[in-house]
Short mmCIF file of C-alpha atoms in Angstrom, two decimals:
data_model
loop_
_atom_site.label_atom_id
_atom_site.label_comp_id
_atom_site.label_asym_id
_atom_site.label_seq_id
_atom_site.Cartn_x
_atom_site.Cartn_y
_atom_site.Cartn_z
CA MET A 1 -50.74 -99.56 110.38
CA SER A 2 -49.33 -96.32 111.92
CA LYS A 3 -45.68 -95.81 112.18
CA THR A 4 -46.06 -93.67 115.14
CA PRO A 5 -44.88 -95.52 118.25
CA PRO A 6 -47.50 -96.00 121.02
CA SER A 7 -47.62 -93.41 123.78
CA ILE A 8 -48.55 -93.49 127.44
CA GLU A 9 -51.02 -90.80 128.45
CA HIS A 10 -51.86 -90.07 132.04
CA THR A 11 -52.96 -86.67 133.31
CA GLY A 12 -50.97 -85.49 136.27
CA PHE A 13 -48.71 -88.59 136.36
CA ALA A 14 -45.33 -88.19 138.06
CA TRP A 15 -43.07 -89.64 135.40
CA SER A 16 -40.16 -89.57 137.84
CA ALA A 17 -42.04 -92.38 139.70
CA LEU A 18 -41.30 -94.64 136.77
CA ILE A 19 -37.56 -94.58 136.93
CA GLY A 20 -37.04 -97.04 139.65
CA PRO A 21 -39.67 -99.57 138.29
CA LEU A 22 -38.29 -99.26 134.75
CA LYS A 23 -34.80 -100.00 135.96
CA ARG A 24 -36.08 -103.07 137.78
CA LEU A 25 -37.96 -104.18 134.74
CA GLU A 26 -34.71 -104.00 132.70
CA ASP A 27 -33.42 -106.91 134.72
CA THR A 28 -36.55 -109.07 134.50
CA SER A 29 -38.60 -110.87 132.04
CA PHE A 30 -42.27 -109.97 131.49
CA THR A 31 -45.00 -109.98 128.94
CA TRP A 32 -46.30 -106.66 127.63
CA PRO A 33 -50.08 -106.30 126.87
CA ALA A 34 -50.97 -106.54 123.17
CA ILE A 35 -51.17 -103.21 121.37
CA ARG A 36 -54.56 -102.69 119.85
CA ASP A 37 -55.41 -99.51 117.85
CA GLY A 38 -52.11 -98.07 118.91
CA ALA A 39 -52.62 -98.40 122.68
CA MET A 40 -52.17 -100.85 125.48
CA ALA A 41 -55.07 -101.43 127.77
CA LEU A 42 -54.35 -102.26 131.39
CA ASN A 43 -56.67 -101.64 134.35
CA HIS A 44 -55.16 -100.10 137.58
CA ALA A 45 -54.34 -103.40 139.23
CA GLN A 46 -52.75 -104.80 136.06
CA PHE A 47 -50.62 -101.61 135.70
CA GLU A 48 -49.49 -101.86 139.37
CA ALA A 49 -48.68 -105.53 138.79
CA LEU A 50 -46.68 -104.84 135.64
CA PHE A 51 -44.49 -102.22 137.12
CA ALA A 52 -44.01 -104.31 140.38
CA GLY A 53 -42.47 -106.95 138.07
CA LEU A 54 -45.41 -109.32 138.52
CA ASP A 55 -47.43 -111.21 135.84
CA TRP A 56 -50.12 -108.78 135.18
CA ARG A 57 -52.16 -111.45 133.27
CA LYS A 58 -52.82 -113.29 136.55
CA VAL A 59 -54.40 -110.17 138.32
CA LYS A 60 -57.94 -111.35 137.77
CA ALA A 61 -57.34 -114.19 140.08
CA LEU A 62 -55.96 -111.96 142.70
CA GLU A 63 -59.09 -109.73 142.40
CA ASN A 64 -61.27 -112.55 143.23
CA LEU A 65 -59.16 -113.63 146.16
CA LEU A 66 -60.46 -111.03 148.56
CA LYS A 67 -64.09 -111.73 147.68
CA SER A 68 -63.35 -115.39 148.22
CA GLU A 69 -61.83 -114.65 151.55
CA LEU A 70 -64.60 -112.58 152.77
CA LYS A 71 -67.08 -115.39 151.76
CA ARG A 72 -65.04 -117.90 153.45
CA LYS A 73 -64.91 -115.96 156.73
CA GLY A 74 -68.75 -115.12 156.46
CA GLU A 75 -68.00 -111.45 156.38
CA THR A 76 -70.37 -108.82 154.61
CA TYR A 77 -69.17 -105.67 153.09
CA ALA A 78 -70.68 -103.66 155.96
CA GLN A 79 -68.71 -105.91 158.41
CA LEU A 80 -65.57 -105.17 156.40
CA VAL A 81 -66.13 -101.43 156.60
CA GLU A 82 -66.55 -101.69 160.31
CA ARG A 83 -63.40 -103.61 160.67
CA LEU A 84 -61.46 -101.26 158.42
CA ALA A 85 -62.68 -98.42 160.61
CA ASP A 86 -61.31 -100.30 163.59
CA ILE A 87 -57.79 -100.20 162.18
CA GLY A 88 -58.20 -96.44 161.15
CA ILE A 89 -59.22 -96.85 157.45
CA SER A 90 -62.32 -94.90 156.56
CA GLU A 91 -64.36 -96.46 153.62
CA LYS A 92 -68.00 -96.38 152.71
CA GLU A 93 -69.77 -99.67 152.00
CA VAL A 94 -70.74 -98.57 148.57
CA ASN A 95 -67.08 -97.85 147.75
CA VAL A 96 -65.88 -101.09 148.94
CA ALA A 97 -68.64 -102.89 147.04
CA ASN A 98 -67.62 -101.01 143.82
CA LYS A 99 -63.94 -101.70 144.27
CA LEU A 100 -64.50 -105.42 144.83
CA SER A 101 -67.05 -105.77 141.99
CA ARG A 102 -64.68 -104.03 139.43
CA GLY A 103 -61.46 -105.33 140.89
CA THR A 104 -59.99 -101.93 141.05
CA PHE A 105 -58.13 -101.77 144.28
CA SER A 106 -54.49 -101.59 145.26
CA ALA A 107 -52.44 -104.35 146.86
CA ALA A 108 -52.23 -102.07 149.95
CA PHE A 109 -56.12 -102.06 150.15
CA MET A 110 -56.32 -105.83 149.80
CA LEU A 111 -53.67 -106.31 152.48
CA ALA A 112 -55.51 -103.91 154.79
CA CYS A 113 -58.80 -105.74 154.17
CA LEU A 114 -57.25 -109.15 154.90
CA ASN A 115 -55.62 -107.78 158.13
CA ALA A 116 -59.00 -106.15 159.16
CA ILE A 117 -60.85 -109.63 158.80
CA GLY A 118 -57.96 -111.44 160.52
CA SER A 119 -56.81 -113.43 157.65
CA SER A 120 -53.15 -114.42 158.33
CA GLN A 121 -53.19 -117.01 155.60
CA LEU A 122 -54.65 -117.10 152.13
CA HIS A 123 -56.54 -119.99 150.84
CA LEU A 124 -55.81 -120.32 147.05
CA ASP A 125 -58.16 -123.29 146.37
#
Protein backbone atom coordinates (compact mmCIF):
# COMPACT_ATOMS: atom_id res chain seq x y z
CA MET A 1 0.00 0.00 0.00
CA SER A 2 1.29 3.43 -0.92
CA LYS A 3 2.30 5.80 1.88
CA THR A 4 1.47 8.79 -0.29
CA PRO A 5 -1.76 10.44 0.88
CA PRO A 6 -4.62 10.59 -1.59
CA SER A 7 -4.96 13.79 -3.58
CA ILE A 8 -7.83 15.60 -5.23
CA GLU A 9 -7.29 16.43 -8.87
CA HIS A 10 -9.62 18.67 -10.79
CA THR A 11 -8.53 20.82 -13.72
CA GLY A 12 -9.53 24.45 -13.41
CA PHE A 13 -11.06 24.04 -9.97
CA ALA A 14 -11.26 27.13 -7.77
CA TRP A 15 -9.83 25.76 -4.52
CA SER A 16 -10.94 28.90 -2.68
CA ALA A 17 -14.50 27.68 -3.23
CA LEU A 18 -13.81 24.84 -0.79
CA ILE A 19 -13.03 27.04 2.20
CA GLY A 20 -16.67 27.61 3.25
CA PRO A 21 -17.82 24.01 2.77
CA LEU A 22 -14.73 22.62 4.51
CA LYS A 23 -15.32 24.86 7.53
CA ARG A 24 -18.96 23.71 7.61
CA LEU A 25 -17.86 20.07 7.39
CA GLU A 26 -15.57 20.49 10.39
CA ASP A 27 -18.68 20.91 12.54
CA THR A 28 -20.65 17.99 11.12
CA SER A 29 -20.42 14.24 10.90
CA PHE A 30 -20.31 12.52 7.54
CA THR A 31 -18.99 9.41 5.85
CA TRP A 32 -16.14 9.75 3.38
CA PRO A 33 -16.19 7.46 0.35
CA ALA A 34 -13.87 4.49 0.42
CA ILE A 35 -10.39 5.00 -0.97
CA ARG A 36 -9.61 2.48 -3.70
CA ASP A 37 -6.31 2.45 -5.56
CA GLY A 38 -5.36 5.69 -3.81
CA ALA A 39 -8.44 7.64 -4.94
CA MET A 40 -12.01 8.38 -3.91
CA ALA A 41 -14.64 8.02 -6.62
CA LEU A 42 -17.67 10.30 -6.49
CA ASN A 43 -19.92 11.41 -9.31
CA HIS A 44 -20.87 15.09 -9.64
CA ALA A 45 -24.08 14.79 -7.62
CA GLN A 46 -22.36 12.85 -4.83
CA PHE A 47 -19.58 15.44 -4.69
CA GLU A 48 -22.13 18.26 -4.38
CA ALA A 49 -23.98 16.37 -1.64
CA LEU A 50 -20.77 15.68 0.29
CA PHE A 51 -19.76 19.33 0.34
CA ALA A 52 -23.29 20.46 1.15
CA GLY A 53 -23.09 18.29 4.28
CA LEU A 54 -25.64 15.77 3.00
CA ASP A 55 -25.38 12.00 2.97
CA TRP A 56 -23.81 11.41 -0.45
CA ARG A 57 -24.69 7.69 -0.22
CA LYS A 58 -28.38 8.54 -0.71
CA VAL A 59 -27.88 10.52 -3.92
CA LYS A 60 -29.05 7.64 -6.15
CA ALA A 61 -32.51 7.82 -4.60
CA LEU A 62 -32.60 11.56 -5.31
CA GLU A 63 -31.48 11.02 -8.90
CA ASN A 64 -34.50 8.79 -9.50
CA LEU A 65 -36.83 11.25 -7.82
CA LEU A 66 -37.05 13.58 -10.82
CA LYS A 67 -37.72 10.72 -13.24
CA SER A 68 -40.43 9.40 -10.92
CA GLU A 69 -42.05 12.82 -10.65
CA LEU A 70 -42.07 13.21 -14.45
CA LYS A 71 -43.69 9.80 -14.82
CA ARG A 72 -46.27 10.55 -12.11
CA LYS A 73 -47.24 13.78 -13.89
CA GLY A 74 -47.26 12.09 -17.33
CA GLU A 75 -44.59 14.45 -18.66
CA THR A 76 -42.18 13.50 -21.45
CA TYR A 77 -38.66 14.87 -21.81
CA ALA A 78 -39.85 16.95 -24.77
CA GLN A 79 -42.59 18.49 -22.64
CA LEU A 80 -40.09 19.16 -19.86
CA VAL A 81 -37.81 20.99 -22.32
CA GLU A 82 -40.75 23.16 -23.41
CA ARG A 83 -41.70 23.95 -19.83
CA LEU A 84 -38.08 24.79 -18.96
CA ALA A 85 -38.00 27.17 -21.95
CA ASP A 86 -41.15 28.84 -20.61
CA ILE A 87 -39.25 29.76 -17.43
CA GLY A 88 -36.16 30.89 -19.33
CA ILE A 89 -34.00 27.75 -19.20
CA SER A 90 -32.68 26.56 -22.55
CA GLU A 91 -32.07 22.81 -22.75
CA LYS A 92 -32.11 20.29 -25.57
CA GLU A 93 -34.17 17.15 -25.18
CA VAL A 94 -31.13 14.92 -25.73
CA ASN A 95 -29.23 16.74 -22.98
CA VAL A 96 -32.11 16.37 -20.54
CA ALA A 97 -32.40 12.68 -21.40
CA ASN A 98 -28.65 12.20 -20.83
CA LYS A 99 -28.70 14.07 -17.51
CA LEU A 100 -31.61 12.03 -16.23
CA SER A 101 -30.33 8.67 -17.45
CA ARG A 102 -26.89 9.25 -15.91
CA GLY A 103 -28.16 11.06 -12.85
CA THR A 104 -25.62 13.82 -13.46
CA PHE A 105 -27.48 17.00 -12.73
CA SER A 106 -27.29 19.63 -10.05
CA ALA A 107 -29.82 20.26 -7.32
CA ALA A 108 -30.56 23.59 -9.03
CA PHE A 109 -31.45 21.76 -12.27
CA MET A 110 -33.70 19.35 -10.37
CA LEU A 111 -35.50 22.20 -8.61
CA ALA A 112 -35.92 24.07 -11.90
CA CYS A 113 -37.43 20.95 -13.50
CA LEU A 114 -39.77 20.37 -10.58
CA ASN A 115 -40.83 24.02 -10.74
CA ALA A 116 -41.32 23.80 -14.52
CA ILE A 117 -43.67 20.83 -14.27
CA GLY A 118 -45.57 22.42 -11.38
CA SER A 119 -44.50 20.07 -8.61
CA SER A 120 -44.94 21.86 -5.32
CA GLN A 121 -44.72 18.62 -3.34
CA LEU A 122 -42.49 15.60 -3.74
CA HIS A 123 -43.87 12.11 -3.48
CA LEU A 124 -41.21 9.90 -1.91
CA ASP A 125 -43.21 6.66 -2.07
